[in-house]
Amino acid sequence: NSTSDNLVRVLTSKSGEAVQWLKNRVGVTFSEVGQLGGHSYPRTHRPKSGLAGAELIFTLSKLIEKGPWGSKLQVFKKNRVLNLVQNYEGHVIGIEYITQSGSIKQLYSRNVILATGGYTNDRSESSIIKQFAPQL
């Protein structure tokens, strides 16, 4: 399919530029190149210590929280999204969420970004990890 072909082409031809952008613009340095399972040669860029994804998220989080966004960007931590709020056309126009104190609130916006931390970041008793891999 042409969409997959285009994605592969972009990922393979632009990844070097992305690594440089992360270094120059964001301050994340992936100075090590390693070979992971299934690779025929070393090609995975990573920091000297730690995991690439964790380093990237940590650095981006600091930039976002300290950035010059003013009221244009709000970061809510340790809240749980209950529902995406949609308009009559089905477009997401906000979220319904529960705060740490248990209050249910709604937030409306032209743009909604969900940064969940992944399912492995969910430490609750109802998490996917607890359900399917409690030994972790």
GROMACS .gro file of C-alpha atoms in nm:
model
  136
    1ASN     CA    1   0.000   0.000   0.000
    2SER     CA    2   0.135   0.343  -0.091
    3THR     CA    3   0.074   0.496   0.254
    4SER     CA    4   0.295   0.233   0.418
    5ASP     CA    5   0.555   0.274   0.145
    6ASN     CA    6   0.558   0.650   0.196
    7LEU     CA    7   0.591   0.613   0.572
    8VAL     CA    8   0.881   0.370   0.536
    9ARG     CA    9   1.049   0.606   0.291
   10VAL     CA   10   1.015   0.903   0.528
   11LEU     CA   11   1.130   0.705   0.831
   12THR     CA   12   1.437   0.572   0.654
   13SER     CA   13   1.536   0.886   0.466
   14LYS     CA   14   1.464   1.148   0.733
   15SER     CA   15   1.566   0.975   1.058
   16GLY     CA   16   1.915   1.127   1.052
   17GLU     CA   17   1.764   1.475   1.022
   18ALA     CA   18   1.529   1.397   1.311
   19VAL     CA   19   1.821   1.292   1.534
   20GLN     CA   20   2.005   1.617   1.445
   21TRP     CA   21   1.691   1.824   1.513
   22LEU     CA   22   1.652   1.662   1.854
   23LYS     CA   23   2.013   1.748   1.935
   24ASN     CA   24   2.013   2.104   1.799
   25ARG     CA   25   1.664   2.219   1.889
   26VAL     CA   26   1.567   2.013   2.190
   27GLY     CA   27   1.902   1.923   2.348
   28VAL     CA   28   1.865   1.545   2.338
   29THR     CA   29   2.187   1.375   2.230
   30PHE     CA   30   2.171   1.022   2.096
   31SER     CA   31   2.547   0.973   2.081
   32GLU     CA   32   2.548   0.595   2.083
   33VAL     CA   33   2.444   0.370   1.796
   34GLY     CA   34   2.353   0.014   1.883
   35GLN     CA   35   2.227  -0.302   1.719
   36LEU     CA   36   1.900  -0.442   1.849
   37GLY     CA   37   1.734  -0.777   1.790
   38GLY     CA   38   1.641  -0.830   1.428
   39HIS     CA   39   1.879  -0.563   1.300
   40SER     CA   40   2.136  -0.664   1.042
   41TYR     CA   41   2.369  -0.383   1.154
   42PRO     CA   42   2.387  -0.114   1.428
   43ARG     CA   43   2.133   0.159   1.358
   44THR     CA   44   1.948   0.248   1.677
   45HIS     CA   45   2.046   0.589   1.815
   46ARG     CA   46   2.035   0.623   2.191
   47PRO     CA   47   2.182   0.831   2.475
   48LYS     CA   48   2.499   0.722   2.660
   49SER     CA   49   2.291   0.617   2.958
   50GLY     CA   50   1.925   0.533   2.988
   51LEU     CA   51   1.661   0.458   2.731
   52ALA     CA   52   1.604   0.669   2.420
   53GLY     CA   53   1.231   0.711   2.473
   54ALA     CA   54   1.263   0.800   2.840
   55GLU     CA   55   1.537   1.054   2.770
   56LEU     CA   56   1.337   1.212   2.492
   57ILE     CA   57   1.017   1.238   2.697
   58PHE     CA   58   1.201   1.372   3.002
   59THR     CA   59   1.373   1.645   2.799
   60LEU     CA   60   1.061   1.739   2.601
   61SER     CA   61   0.855   1.752   2.921
   62LYS     CA   62   1.096   2.001   3.076
   63LEU     CA   63   1.085   2.217   2.764
   64ILE     CA   64   0.706   2.211   2.745
   65GLU     CA   65   0.661   2.299   3.112
   66LYS     CA   66   0.908   2.588   3.100
   67GLY     CA   67   0.825   2.709   2.749
   68PRO     CA   68   0.697   3.051   2.648
   69TRP     CA   69   0.343   2.928   2.586
   70GLY     CA   70   0.151   3.147   2.828
   71SER     CA   71  -0.214   3.051   2.830
   72LYS     CA   72  -0.187   2.875   2.493
   73LEU     CA   73  -0.083   2.546   2.650
   74GLN     CA   74  -0.200   2.376   2.965
   75VAL     CA   75  -0.032   2.064   3.102
   76PHE     CA   76  -0.236   1.849   3.338
   77LYS     CA   77  -0.048   1.575   3.521
   78LYS     CA   78  -0.175   1.278   3.719
   79ASN     CA   79  -0.529   1.305   3.583
   80ARG     CA   80  -0.724   1.027   3.421
   81VAL     CA   81  -0.916   1.082   3.099
   82LEU     CA   82  -1.262   0.929   3.116
   83ASN     CA   83  -1.398   1.025   2.774
   84LEU     CA   84  -1.315   1.218   2.463
   85VAL     CA   85  -1.581   1.483   2.401
   86GLN     CA   86  -1.696   1.495   2.040
   87ASN     CA   87  -1.910   1.739   1.846
   88TYR     CA   88  -2.201   1.633   1.626
   89GLU     CA   89  -1.959   1.561   1.337
   90GLY     CA   90  -1.753   1.328   1.553
   91HIS     CA   91  -1.454   1.561   1.588
   92VAL     CA   92  -1.280   1.561   1.926
   93ILE     CA   93  -1.338   1.897   2.091
   94GLY     CA   94  -1.230   1.819   2.446
   95ILE     CA   95  -1.199   1.567   2.724
   96GLU     CA   96  -1.378   1.463   3.037
   97TYR     CA   97  -1.131   1.376   3.311
   98ILE     CA   98  -1.102   1.298   3.679
   99THR     CA   99  -0.854   1.485   3.896
  100GLN     CA  100  -0.641   1.333   4.171
  101SER     CA  101  -0.891   1.466   4.423
  102GLY     CA  102  -1.175   1.283   4.247
  103SER     CA  103  -1.343   1.581   4.078
  104ILE     CA  104  -1.482   1.515   3.730
  105LYS     CA  105  -1.415   1.801   3.491
  106GLN     CA  106  -1.444   1.881   3.124
  107LEU     CA  107  -1.194   2.074   2.915
  108TYR     CA  108  -1.275   2.201   2.567
  109SER     CA  109  -1.019   2.302   2.307
  110ARG     CA  110  -0.963   2.330   1.933
  111ASN     CA  111  -0.666   2.095   1.980
  112VAL     CA  112  -0.638   1.801   2.217
  113ILE     CA  113  -0.316   1.607   2.270
  114LEU     CA  114  -0.323   1.296   2.485
  115ALA     CA  115   0.017   1.207   2.626
  116THR     CA  116  -0.057   0.903   2.835
  117GLY     CA  117   0.285   0.781   2.937
  118GLY     CA  118   0.190   0.448   2.782
  119TYR     CA  119   0.010   0.163   2.946
  120THR     CA  120   0.323   0.070   3.143
  121ASN     CA  121   0.297   0.406   3.320
  122ASP     CA  122  -0.047   0.318   3.459
  123ARG     CA  123   0.017   0.196   3.815
  124SER     CA  124  -0.350   0.170   3.913
  125GLU     CA  125  -0.519  -0.151   4.025
  126SER     CA  126  -0.728  -0.156   3.704
  127SER     CA  127  -0.429  -0.116   3.470
  128ILE     CA  128  -0.365  -0.338   3.169
  129ILE     CA  129  -0.039  -0.451   3.331
  130LYS     CA  130  -0.217  -0.561   3.650
  131GLN     CA  131  -0.479  -0.744   3.445
  132PHE     CA  132  -0.254  -0.927   3.199
  133ALA     CA  133   0.099  -0.926   3.346
  134PRO     CA  134   0.069  -0.883   3.725
  135GLN     CA  135   0.418  -1.028   3.775
  136LEU     CA  136   0.565  -0.711   3.625
   0.00000   0.00000   0.00000
